[in-house]
Amino acid sequence: FESLGNNCEFGAVQRFCGAEPLGLFRFAYSELPALVQGLNKDFDDIGQPGNVTAEFTNFEWFVQETNYGFRLHTFNPDEALLQERVIALQEKWFRYMSRRLIESIELADRIYVRKCQPEVSEAEIRTLSAAIRRHGKATLLWISEANEDHPAETVERLDEGLLHGWISHFTPMDVVMTTDPMKWMPVLRRAWTMTHGGDPSNIRPHARPNLLPRAFGHWVGHDAATCDHIWHLPPCPLGGMAITHRLISQRPDGSPAYGCLVTDDLIPGEMYVASAYVWIPDDFAPTIVSMELHGTMSVYFKIADLSRRNCWQLTWVCGRMATDSTVMFPRIRVGGQLGAIMHSAGWRFEKGAVPRNMPLIG
């Protein structure tokens, strides 16, 4: 999935689910007519000198592309940066990301999500769908708030490449980053099923994962690896999607590549185990792939066998929660060459000394 606006809510949903894909509109505000105009013009005039402004506000640089009226977060908290430097970087960013968006639409390998207020008509959405279909046979998922005629979690097909889904409610703009991702999940799963084949009526209710990240500010890996969801590998051992990790730093002893803070239903002094399946491709020469419980002394751990390639294998770590602690921080550590890619799946965090999803497979 990729967001086409109109604000940051769907970008926040992706973050809660552990996906951090790049996207021109992931954390941006965009008016529908300007978005359609840009797609129809291939964004050939976006990010031109003089069309980008930058302002430091609310502890980050906030930028605007004045030609289209797009406004977006940079999440860059460095107030010491020169405004001219921020603008120059964002001009290049707008041009690069717009080319990337057009190329991804041509590949037609994702579903584009546009959240719209009730006043937006179906005719306006069809103009957006047509602008997308100029570039490729990609699918647009139009998201609206549920009403009497269309209950939450409903998805309807309006046309080839055009779906309409309803969620219970939109999160207010001033607290949009606190949105509940669970209200989105049934709609996303049905949209994916309808796009790629299958009966959406057979979709089971979405269960909250054991390791669903819940807290912002506690993520690791942004300086070590990028993360995105994929479906093209063989089926994951525990079902669901895999996460692909691309290393953007190079440390032979490894760097935290992905993880989250667990705060719910923990018992101080108890033993806990974190586990995940990993897939090491042939072209990756890692120095280490292992799980760790950050800030907790490990009792035992099973690192990945680096000689095993193109198969799923289980890596895990167990440790005893401190009696004065209220949180646990499981994460995966990866070392290897810059740009290398590996995959993980089936993340679990549970009470006990060994994972329930033993033994190794593959």
mmCIF file of C-alpha atoms in Angstrom:
data_model
loop_
_atom_site.group_PDB
_atom_site.id
_atom_site.type_symbol
_atom_site.label_atom_id
_atom_site.label_comp_id
_atom_site.label_asym_id
_atom_site.label_seq_id
_atom_site.Cartn_x
_atom_site.Cartn_y
_atom_site.Cartn_z
ATOM 1 C CA PHE A 1 0.000 0.000 0.000
ATOM 2 C CA GLU A 2 1.037 3.606 -0.563
ATOM 3 C CA SER A 3 -0.676 6.726 0.714
ATOM 4 C CA LEU A 4 -1.891 9.510 -1.574
ATOM 5 C CA GLY A 5 -2.986 11.727 1.347
ATOM 6 C CA ASN A 6 -4.958 13.679 2.261
ATOM 7 C CA ASN A 7 -3.060 13.777 5.557
ATOM 8 C CA CYS A 8 -0.758 11.614 7.697
ATOM 9 C CA GLU A 9 -3.251 9.104 9.118
ATOM 10 C CA PHE A 10 -2.469 6.178 6.825
ATOM 11 C CA GLY A 11 1.261 6.850 7.209
ATOM 12 C CA ALA A 12 0.779 6.484 10.960
ATOM 13 C CA VAL A 13 -1.100 3.192 10.421
ATOM 14 C CA GLN A 14 1.882 1.853 8.471
ATOM 15 C CA ARG A 15 4.243 2.907 11.243
ATOM 16 C CA PHE A 16 2.164 1.117 13.887
ATOM 17 C CA CYS A 17 2.374 -2.037 11.743
ATOM 18 C CA GLY A 18 6.150 -1.853 11.414
ATOM 19 C CA ALA A 19 6.240 -0.635 7.794
ATOM 20 C CA GLU A 20 8.361 2.429 6.999
ATOM 21 C CA PRO A 21 8.101 2.802 3.197
ATOM 22 C CA LEU A 22 9.159 5.951 1.410
ATOM 23 C CA GLY A 23 6.290 7.884 -0.131
ATOM 24 C CA LEU A 24 5.735 11.350 -1.566
ATOM 25 C CA PHE A 25 2.432 11.736 0.305
ATOM 26 C CA ARG A 26 2.947 9.433 3.284
ATOM 27 C CA PHE A 27 3.197 12.327 5.762
ATOM 28 C CA ALA A 28 1.804 15.077 3.562
ATOM 29 C CA TYR A 29 -1.325 17.182 3.137
ATOM 30 C CA SER A 30 -2.565 17.317 -0.450
ATOM 31 C CA GLU A 31 -5.679 18.701 -2.099
ATOM 32 C CA LEU A 32 -7.329 16.298 -4.541
ATOM 33 C CA PRO A 33 -7.350 18.617 -7.617
ATOM 34 C CA ALA A 34 -3.638 19.367 -7.203
ATOM 35 C CA LEU A 35 -2.876 15.652 -6.856
ATOM 36 C CA VAL A 36 -4.788 14.874 -10.064
ATOM 37 C CA GLN A 37 -3.066 17.747 -11.860
ATOM 38 C CA GLY A 38 0.356 16.503 -10.823
ATOM 39 C CA LEU A 39 -0.314 12.923 -11.937
ATOM 40 C CA ASN A 40 -1.622 14.125 -15.298
ATOM 41 C CA LYS A 41 1.508 16.241 -15.801
ATOM 42 C CA ASP A 42 3.865 13.530 -14.502
ATOM 43 C CA PHE A 43 4.848 16.060 -11.807
ATOM 44 C CA ASP A 44 7.248 17.538 -14.385
ATOM 45 C CA ASP A 45 7.275 20.939 -12.658
ATOM 46 C CA ILE A 46 7.384 19.865 -9.003
ATOM 47 C CA GLY A 47 10.160 21.055 -6.696
ATOM 48 C CA GLN A 48 11.402 23.780 -9.015
ATOM 49 C CA PRO A 49 13.572 26.581 -7.545
ATOM 50 C CA GLY A 50 11.397 29.128 -5.794
ATOM 51 C CA ASN A 51 8.479 26.725 -5.323
ATOM 52 C CA VAL A 52 9.568 25.206 -2.003
ATOM 53 C CA THR A 53 9.421 26.939 1.377
ATOM 54 C CA ALA A 54 10.599 25.688 4.767
ATOM 55 C CA GLU A 55 9.713 26.705 8.314
ATOM 56 C CA PHE A 56 10.883 25.321 11.654
ATOM 57 C CA THR A 57 7.778 24.785 13.755
ATOM 58 C CA ASN A 58 6.680 22.341 16.465
ATOM 59 C CA PHE A 59 10.225 21.003 16.821
ATOM 60 C CA GLU A 60 10.732 20.035 13.158
ATOM 61 C CA TRP A 61 11.239 21.485 9.693
ATOM 62 C CA PHE A 62 7.911 21.721 7.854
ATOM 63 C CA VAL A 63 7.988 22.285 4.084
ATOM 64 C CA GLN A 64 5.539 23.288 1.368
ATOM 65 C CA GLU A 65 5.576 22.888 -2.398
ATOM 66 C CA THR A 66 3.787 26.111 -3.317
ATOM 67 C CA ASN A 67 3.092 25.222 -6.957
ATOM 68 C CA TYR A 68 0.820 22.354 -5.841
ATOM 69 C CA GLY A 69 0.119 23.351 -2.253
ATOM 70 C CA PHE A 70 1.531 20.114 -0.845
ATOM 71 C CA ARG A 71 2.620 20.461 2.804
ATOM 72 C CA LEU A 72 4.578 17.815 4.613
ATOM 73 C CA HIS A 73 6.568 16.798 7.675
ATOM 74 C CA THR A 74 10.310 16.218 7.405
ATOM 75 C CA PHE A 75 10.683 14.949 11.015
ATOM 76 C CA ASN A 76 14.050 16.725 10.972
ATOM 77 C CA PRO A 77 14.505 18.316 14.430
ATOM 78 C CA ASP A 78 17.790 20.131 13.656
ATOM 79 C CA GLU A 79 16.906 23.791 14.101
ATOM 80 C CA ALA A 80 20.543 24.734 13.420
ATOM 81 C CA LEU A 81 20.212 23.847 9.730
ATOM 82 C CA LEU A 82 20.180 26.791 7.354
ATOM 83 C CA GLN A 83 16.773 27.339 5.805
ATOM 84 C CA GLU A 84 18.377 27.516 2.355
ATOM 85 C CA ARG A 85 19.954 24.103 2.897
ATOM 86 C CA VAL A 86 16.628 22.548 3.915
ATOM 87 C CA ILE A 87 14.924 24.021 0.845
ATOM 88 C CA ALA A 88 17.645 22.792 -1.526
ATOM 89 C CA LEU A 89 17.401 19.271 -0.135
ATOM 90 C CA GLN A 90 13.600 19.250 -0.309
ATOM 91 C CA GLU A 91 13.581 20.468 -3.911
ATOM 92 C CA LYS A 92 15.638 17.413 -4.845
ATOM 93 C CA TRP A 93 13.436 15.211 -2.624
ATOM 94 C CA PHE A 94 10.217 16.345 -4.329
ATOM 95 C CA ARG A 95 11.656 15.664 -7.776
ATOM 96 C CA TYR A 96 13.044 12.252 -6.816
ATOM 97 C CA MET A 97 9.946 11.071 -4.946
ATOM 98 C CA SER A 98 7.573 12.166 -7.719
ATOM 99 C CA ARG A 99 9.592 10.156 -10.271
ATOM 100 C CA ARG A 100 9.535 7.221 -7.872
ATOM 101 C CA LEU A 101 5.751 7.479 -7.507
ATOM 102 C CA ILE A 102 5.200 7.432 -11.278
ATOM 103 C CA GLU A 103 7.538 4.454 -11.659
ATOM 104 C CA SER A 104 5.772 2.515 -8.904
ATOM 105 C CA ILE A 105 2.378 3.153 -10.539
ATOM 106 C CA GLU A 106 3.787 1.820 -13.814
ATOM 107 C CA LEU A 107 4.824 -1.364 -11.988
ATOM 108 C CA ALA A 108 1.289 -1.684 -10.552
ATOM 109 C CA ASP A 109 2.619 -3.613 -7.554
ATOM 110 C CA ARG A 110 0.750 -1.781 -4.803
ATOM 111 C CA ILE A 111 -2.615 -0.333 -3.806
ATOM 112 C CA TYR A 112 -2.830 3.464 -3.523
ATOM 113 C CA VAL A 113 -4.847 4.788 -0.587
ATOM 114 C CA ARG A 114 -6.669 8.106 -0.665
ATOM 115 C CA LYS A 115 -8.632 9.183 2.412
ATOM 116 C CA CYS A 116 -11.391 11.700 1.587
ATOM 117 C CA GLN A 117 -13.925 13.753 3.483
ATOM 118 C CA PRO A 118 -17.669 13.184 2.779
ATOM 119 C CA GLU A 119 -17.945 16.185 0.450
ATOM 120 C CA VAL A 120 -15.667 14.527 -2.115
ATOM 121 C CA SER A 121 -17.793 12.946 -4.841
ATOM 122 C CA GLU A 122 -17.371 9.680 -6.692
ATOM 123 C CA ALA A 123 -16.869 11.653 -9.908
ATOM 124 C CA GLU A 124 -13.861 13.432 -8.358
ATOM 125 C CA ILE A 125 -12.408 10.131 -7.203
ATOM 126 C CA ARG A 126 -12.833 8.718 -10.700
ATOM 127 C CA THR A 127 -10.701 11.552 -12.062
ATOM 128 C CA LEU A 128 -7.973 10.505 -9.627
ATOM 129 C CA SER A 129 -8.330 6.862 -10.653
ATOM 130 C CA ALA A 130 -8.071 7.854 -14.317
ATOM 131 C CA ALA A 131 -4.942 9.911 -13.606
ATOM 132 C CA ILE A 132 -3.378 6.885 -11.899
ATOM 133 C CA ARG A 133 -4.393 4.512 -14.698
ATOM 134 C CA ARG A 134 -2.643 6.750 -17.234
ATOM 135 C CA HIS A 135 0.604 5.298 -15.868
ATOM 136 C CA GLY A 136 -0.293 1.678 -15.125
ATOM 137 C CA LYS A 137 -2.952 -0.766 -13.993
ATOM 138 C CA ALA A 138 -2.636 0.108 -10.321
ATOM 139 C CA THR A 139 -5.521 -0.007 -7.855
ATOM 140 C CA LEU A 140 -6.905 2.992 -5.954
ATOM 141 C CA LEU A 141 -8.559 2.424 -2.575
ATOM 142 C CA TRP A 142 -10.868 5.333 -1.676
ATOM 143 C CA ILE A 143 -11.387 5.512 2.099
ATOM 144 C CA SER A 144 -14.465 7.161 3.638
ATOM 145 C CA GLU A 145 -16.011 7.324 7.082
ATOM 146 C CA ALA A 146 -18.719 4.744 7.750
ATOM 147 C CA ASN A 147 -22.361 5.799 7.568
ATOM 148 C CA GLU A 148 -25.849 4.229 7.775
ATOM 149 C CA ASP A 149 -25.620 2.821 4.264
ATOM 150 C CA HIS A 150 -22.008 1.666 4.475
ATOM 151 C CA PRO A 151 -20.854 0.149 7.780
ATOM 152 C CA ALA A 152 -17.236 0.072 8.858
ATOM 153 C CA GLU A 153 -15.009 -2.637 7.333
ATOM 154 C CA THR A 154 -17.020 -2.667 4.070
ATOM 155 C CA VAL A 155 -15.218 -2.612 0.703
ATOM 156 C CA GLU A 156 -16.983 -2.273 -2.663
ATOM 157 C CA ARG A 157 -15.592 -2.495 -6.180
ATOM 158 C CA LEU A 158 -16.613 0.541 -8.248
ATOM 159 C CA ASP A 159 -14.623 -0.238 -11.368
ATOM 160 C CA GLU A 160 -11.502 -1.991 -12.547
ATOM 161 C CA GLY A 161 -8.708 -0.663 -10.362
ATOM 162 C CA LEU A 162 -11.079 1.325 -8.106
ATOM 163 C CA LEU A 163 -12.270 0.211 -4.659
ATOM 164 C CA HIS A 164 -14.267 2.105 -2.031
ATOM 165 C CA GLY A 165 -13.730 1.212 1.633
ATOM 166 C CA TRP A 166 -15.201 2.535 4.862
ATOM 167 C CA ILE A 167 -13.613 2.760 8.314
ATOM 168 C CA SER A 168 -15.402 3.667 11.543
ATOM 169 C CA HIS A 169 -14.050 7.225 11.804
ATOM 170 C CA PHE A 170 -11.166 9.490 10.864
ATOM 171 C CA THR A 171 -8.738 10.593 13.569
ATOM 172 C CA PRO A 172 -8.776 14.377 14.206
ATOM 173 C CA MET A 173 -5.948 16.238 12.501
ATOM 174 C CA ASP A 174 -4.352 17.490 15.732
ATOM 175 C CA VAL A 175 -3.883 13.920 17.041
ATOM 176 C CA VAL A 176 -3.653 12.064 13.731
ATOM 177 C CA MET A 177 -0.434 10.258 14.709
ATOM 178 C CA THR A 178 -2.313 8.479 17.508
ATOM 179 C CA THR A 179 -4.777 6.783 15.153
ATOM 180 C CA ASP A 180 -5.912 3.252 15.984
ATOM 181 C CA PRO A 181 -4.563 1.008 13.194
ATOM 182 C CA MET A 182 -6.983 -1.802 14.024
ATOM 183 C CA LYS A 183 -9.925 0.085 12.491
ATOM 184 C CA TRP A 184 -8.053 0.023 9.159
ATOM 185 C CA MET A 185 -6.952 -3.625 9.100
ATOM 186 C CA PRO A 186 -10.137 -5.390 7.876
ATOM 187 C CA VAL A 187 -10.526 -2.866 5.042
ATOM 188 C CA LEU A 188 -6.905 -3.223 3.952
ATOM 189 C CA ARG A 189 -7.050 -7.013 4.036
ATOM 190 C CA ARG A 190 -10.287 -7.088 2.017
ATOM 191 C CA ALA A 191 -8.898 -4.602 -0.505
ATOM 192 C CA TRP A 192 -5.750 -6.687 -0.932
ATOM 193 C CA THR A 193 -7.802 -9.856 -1.374
ATOM 194 C CA MET A 194 -10.136 -8.247 -3.928
ATOM 195 C CA THR A 195 -7.169 -6.892 -5.878
ATOM 196 C CA HIS A 196 -5.099 -10.071 -5.941
ATOM 197 C CA GLY A 197 -7.861 -12.658 -6.087
ATOM 198 C CA GLY A 198 -9.870 -14.445 -3.451
ATOM 199 C CA ASP A 199 -13.142 -14.217 -1.595
ATOM 200 C CA PRO A 200 -13.167 -11.249 0.832
ATOM 201 C CA SER A 201 -16.056 -12.827 2.763
ATOM 202 C CA ASN A 202 -13.619 -15.488 3.960
ATOM 203 C CA ILE A 203 -11.325 -12.951 5.613
ATOM 204 C CA ARG A 204 -10.980 -13.866 9.269
ATOM 205 C CA PRO A 205 -11.183 -11.139 11.938
ATOM 206 C CA HIS A 206 -7.812 -9.509 12.416
ATOM 207 C CA ALA A 207 -6.162 -10.465 15.690
ATOM 208 C CA ARG A 208 -3.784 -8.044 17.356
ATOM 209 C CA PRO A 209 -0.251 -9.414 16.885
ATOM 210 C CA ASN A 210 1.789 -10.326 19.964
ATOM 211 C CA LEU A 211 4.410 -7.806 18.948
ATOM 212 C CA LEU A 212 2.346 -4.941 17.583
ATOM 213 C CA PRO A 213 4.362 -1.733 18.122
ATOM 214 C CA ARG A 214 2.283 0.709 20.127
ATOM 215 C CA ALA A 215 4.537 3.591 21.134
ATOM 216 C CA PHE A 216 6.179 6.261 19.024
ATOM 217 C CA GLY A 217 9.677 7.379 19.978
ATOM 218 C CA HIS A 218 10.888 3.856 20.766
ATOM 219 C CA TRP A 219 11.684 2.552 17.291
ATOM 220 C CA VAL A 220 15.173 1.397 16.391
ATOM 221 C CA GLY A 221 16.820 0.872 13.075
ATOM 222 C CA HIS A 222 16.096 4.132 11.260
ATOM 223 C CA ASP A 223 19.854 4.742 11.136
ATOM 224 C CA ALA A 224 20.669 1.085 10.417
ATOM 225 C CA ALA A 225 18.068 -0.362 8.068
ATOM 226 C CA THR A 226 14.886 0.438 6.204
ATOM 227 C CA CYS A 227 11.846 -1.819 6.598
ATOM 228 C CA ASP A 228 8.931 -2.685 4.327
ATOM 229 C CA HIS A 229 6.345 -5.464 4.031
ATOM 230 C CA ILE A 230 6.553 -7.996 1.192
ATOM 231 C CA TRP A 231 4.503 -10.942 -0.078
ATOM 232 C CA HIS A 232 6.689 -12.495 -2.780
ATOM 233 C CA LEU A 233 8.728 -14.881 -0.603
ATOM 234 C CA PRO A 234 7.504 -18.435 0.100
ATOM 235 C CA PRO A 235 4.782 -18.525 2.770
ATOM 236 C CA CYS A 236 5.928 -17.339 6.162
ATOM 237 C CA PRO A 237 6.092 -20.087 8.793
ATOM 238 C CA LEU A 238 3.394 -18.511 10.930
ATOM 239 C CA GLY A 239 1.414 -16.942 8.089
ATOM 240 C CA GLY A 240 1.074 -13.283 7.171
ATOM 241 C CA MET A 241 3.612 -10.984 5.579
ATOM 242 C CA ALA A 242 7.362 -10.796 5.793
ATOM 243 C CA ILE A 243 9.430 -7.703 6.510
ATOM 244 C CA THR A 244 12.367 -6.863 4.279
ATOM 245 C CA HIS A 245 15.337 -5.077 5.868
ATOM 246 C CA ARG A 246 17.813 -3.115 3.736
ATOM 247 C CA LEU A 247 21.008 -2.121 5.572
ATOM 248 C CA ILE A 248 21.883 1.570 5.334
ATOM 249 C CA SER A 249 24.805 1.444 7.790
ATOM 250 C CA GLN A 250 27.771 -0.889 7.901
ATOM 251 C CA ARG A 251 28.992 -2.268 11.243
ATOM 252 C CA PRO A 252 30.575 -5.722 11.438
ATOM 253 C CA ASP A 253 29.319 -6.245 14.995
ATOM 254 C CA GLY A 254 25.769 -5.511 13.876
ATOM 255 C CA SER A 255 23.244 -2.729 14.384
ATOM 256 C CA PRO A 256 19.647 -2.805 15.630
ATOM 257 C CA ALA A 257 17.581 -3.135 12.454
ATOM 258 C CA TYR A 258 14.023 -3.432 13.781
ATOM 259 C CA GLY A 259 12.226 -3.629 17.104
ATOM 260 C CA CYS A 260 9.596 -2.142 19.335
ATOM 261 C CA LEU A 261 8.752 -1.417 22.925
ATOM 262 C CA VAL A 262 6.420 -3.926 24.634
ATOM 263 C CA THR A 263 4.473 -2.533 27.578
ATOM 264 C CA ASP A 264 1.275 -4.585 27.896
ATOM 265 C CA ASP A 265 0.564 -7.362 30.439
ATOM 266 C CA LEU A 266 4.161 -7.842 31.574
ATOM 267 C CA ILE A 267 5.011 -9.420 34.945
ATOM 268 C CA PRO A 268 8.258 -8.208 36.582
ATOM 269 C CA GLY A 269 10.654 -11.026 37.399
ATOM 270 C CA GLU A 270 9.154 -13.423 34.823
ATOM 271 C CA MET A 271 11.055 -15.036 31.946
ATOM 272 C CA TYR A 272 10.185 -13.820 28.431
ATOM 273 C CA VAL A 273 11.306 -14.946 24.988
ATOM 274 C CA ALA A 274 11.374 -12.970 21.741
ATOM 275 C CA SER A 275 11.606 -14.844 18.454
ATOM 276 C CA ALA A 276 11.415 -14.265 14.705
ATOM 277 C CA TYR A 277 12.012 -16.250 11.562
ATOM 278 C CA VAL A 278 14.724 -14.856 9.269
ATOM 279 C CA TRP A 279 15.497 -15.451 5.595
ATOM 280 C CA ILE A 280 19.086 -14.822 4.426
ATOM 281 C CA PRO A 281 19.424 -14.532 0.611
ATOM 282 C CA ASP A 282 22.380 -15.929 -1.330
ATOM 283 C CA ASP A 283 23.775 -12.479 -2.131
ATOM 284 C CA PHE A 284 23.961 -11.362 1.529
ATOM 285 C CA ALA A 285 27.170 -12.071 3.447
ATOM 286 C CA PRO A 286 26.101 -11.225 7.025
ATOM 287 C CA THR A 287 28.402 -11.101 10.029
ATOM 288 C CA ILE A 288 25.570 -11.603 12.513
ATOM 289 C CA VAL A 289 21.777 -11.986 12.563
ATOM 290 C CA SER A 290 20.321 -12.376 16.031
ATOM 291 C CA MET A 291 17.554 -11.350 18.401
ATOM 292 C CA GLU A 292 18.269 -9.347 21.551
ATOM 293 C CA LEU A 293 16.355 -7.995 24.522
ATOM 294 C CA HIS A 294 17.764 -4.510 24.808
ATOM 295 C CA GLY A 295 18.457 -3.531 28.409
ATOM 296 C CA THR A 296 17.831 -7.076 29.700
ATOM 297 C CA MET A 297 20.478 -9.669 30.487
ATOM 298 C CA SER A 298 19.995 -12.653 28.172
ATOM 299 C CA VAL A 299 19.697 -16.093 29.745
ATOM 300 C CA TYR A 300 19.990 -17.914 26.419
ATOM 301 C CA PHE A 301 19.922 -17.002 22.735
ATOM 302 C CA LYS A 302 19.899 -18.772 19.374
ATOM 303 C CA ILE A 303 21.543 -16.752 16.611
ATOM 304 C CA ALA A 304 20.856 -17.415 12.942
ATOM 305 C CA ASP A 305 22.990 -19.973 11.101
ATOM 306 C CA LEU A 306 24.740 -17.791 8.518
ATOM 307 C CA SER A 307 25.496 -20.786 6.301
ATOM 308 C CA ARG A 308 21.789 -21.436 5.680
ATOM 309 C CA ARG A 309 20.415 -19.475 2.713
ATOM 310 C CA ASN A 310 17.054 -19.005 1.000
ATOM 311 C CA CYS A 311 15.057 -20.681 3.763
ATOM 312 C CA TRP A 312 13.276 -19.652 6.946
ATOM 313 C CA GLN A 313 15.058 -20.321 10.236
ATOM 314 C CA LEU A 314 14.195 -19.309 13.780
ATOM 315 C CA THR A 315 16.309 -16.973 15.884
ATOM 316 C CA TRP A 316 15.370 -16.184 19.483
ATOM 317 C CA VAL A 317 16.485 -14.860 22.840
ATOM 318 C CA CYS A 318 15.135 -15.263 26.363
ATOM 319 C CA GLY A 319 15.722 -13.143 29.429
ATOM 320 C CA ARG A 320 14.248 -12.427 32.828
ATOM 321 C CA MET A 321 12.428 -9.162 33.261
ATOM 322 C CA ALA A 322 13.882 -7.023 36.038
ATOM 323 C CA THR A 323 11.714 -6.665 39.139
ATOM 324 C CA ASP A 324 11.868 -2.870 38.892
ATOM 325 C CA SER A 325 11.087 -2.699 35.149
ATOM 326 C CA THR A 326 7.799 -2.136 33.343
ATOM 327 C CA VAL A 327 8.886 -2.628 29.711
ATOM 328 C CA MET A 328 10.757 -5.043 27.455
ATOM 329 C CA PHE A 329 12.498 -4.082 24.192
ATOM 330 C CA PRO A 330 12.991 -6.985 21.754
ATOM 331 C CA ARG A 331 14.805 -6.220 18.522
ATOM 332 C CA ILE A 332 16.839 -7.849 15.777
ATOM 333 C CA ARG A 333 20.542 -7.101 15.259
ATOM 334 C CA VAL A 334 22.052 -7.410 11.795
ATOM 335 C CA GLY A 335 25.584 -6.905 10.529
ATOM 336 C CA GLY A 336 26.700 -6.994 6.907
ATOM 337 C CA GLN A 337 27.533 -5.036 3.811
ATOM 338 C CA LEU A 338 25.886 -1.725 2.965
ATOM 339 C CA GLY A 339 22.746 -2.141 0.852
ATOM 340 C CA ALA A 340 22.302 -5.824 1.696
ATOM 341 C CA ILE A 341 18.773 -7.170 2.087
ATOM 342 C CA MET A 342 17.386 -9.848 4.401
ATOM 343 C CA HIS A 343 13.889 -10.709 5.634
ATOM 344 C CA SER A 344 12.097 -11.496 8.877
ATOM 345 C CA ALA A 345 8.643 -12.830 9.706
ATOM 346 C CA GLY A 346 6.552 -14.408 12.435
ATOM 347 C CA TRP A 347 7.658 -12.068 15.215
ATOM 348 C CA ARG A 348 6.534 -13.255 18.653
ATOM 349 C CA PHE A 349 6.987 -12.109 22.236
ATOM 350 C CA GLU A 350 5.729 -14.440 24.938
ATOM 351 C CA LYS A 351 6.213 -15.623 28.485
ATOM 352 C CA GLY A 352 8.530 -18.593 28.874
ATOM 353 C CA ALA A 353 12.085 -19.742 28.270
ATOM 354 C CA VAL A 354 11.679 -21.075 24.716
ATOM 355 C CA PRO A 355 9.397 -19.948 21.862
ATOM 356 C CA ARG A 356 6.239 -21.934 21.178
ATOM 357 C CA ASN A 357 6.966 -21.858 17.444
ATOM 358 C CA MET A 358 9.873 -24.326 17.777
ATOM 359 C CA PRO A 359 11.524 -26.243 16.109
ATOM 360 C CA LEU A 360 13.527 -24.800 13.233
ATOM 361 C CA ILE A 361 12.150 -25.339 9.751
ATOM 362 C CA GLY A 362 13.231 -24.926 6.146
#
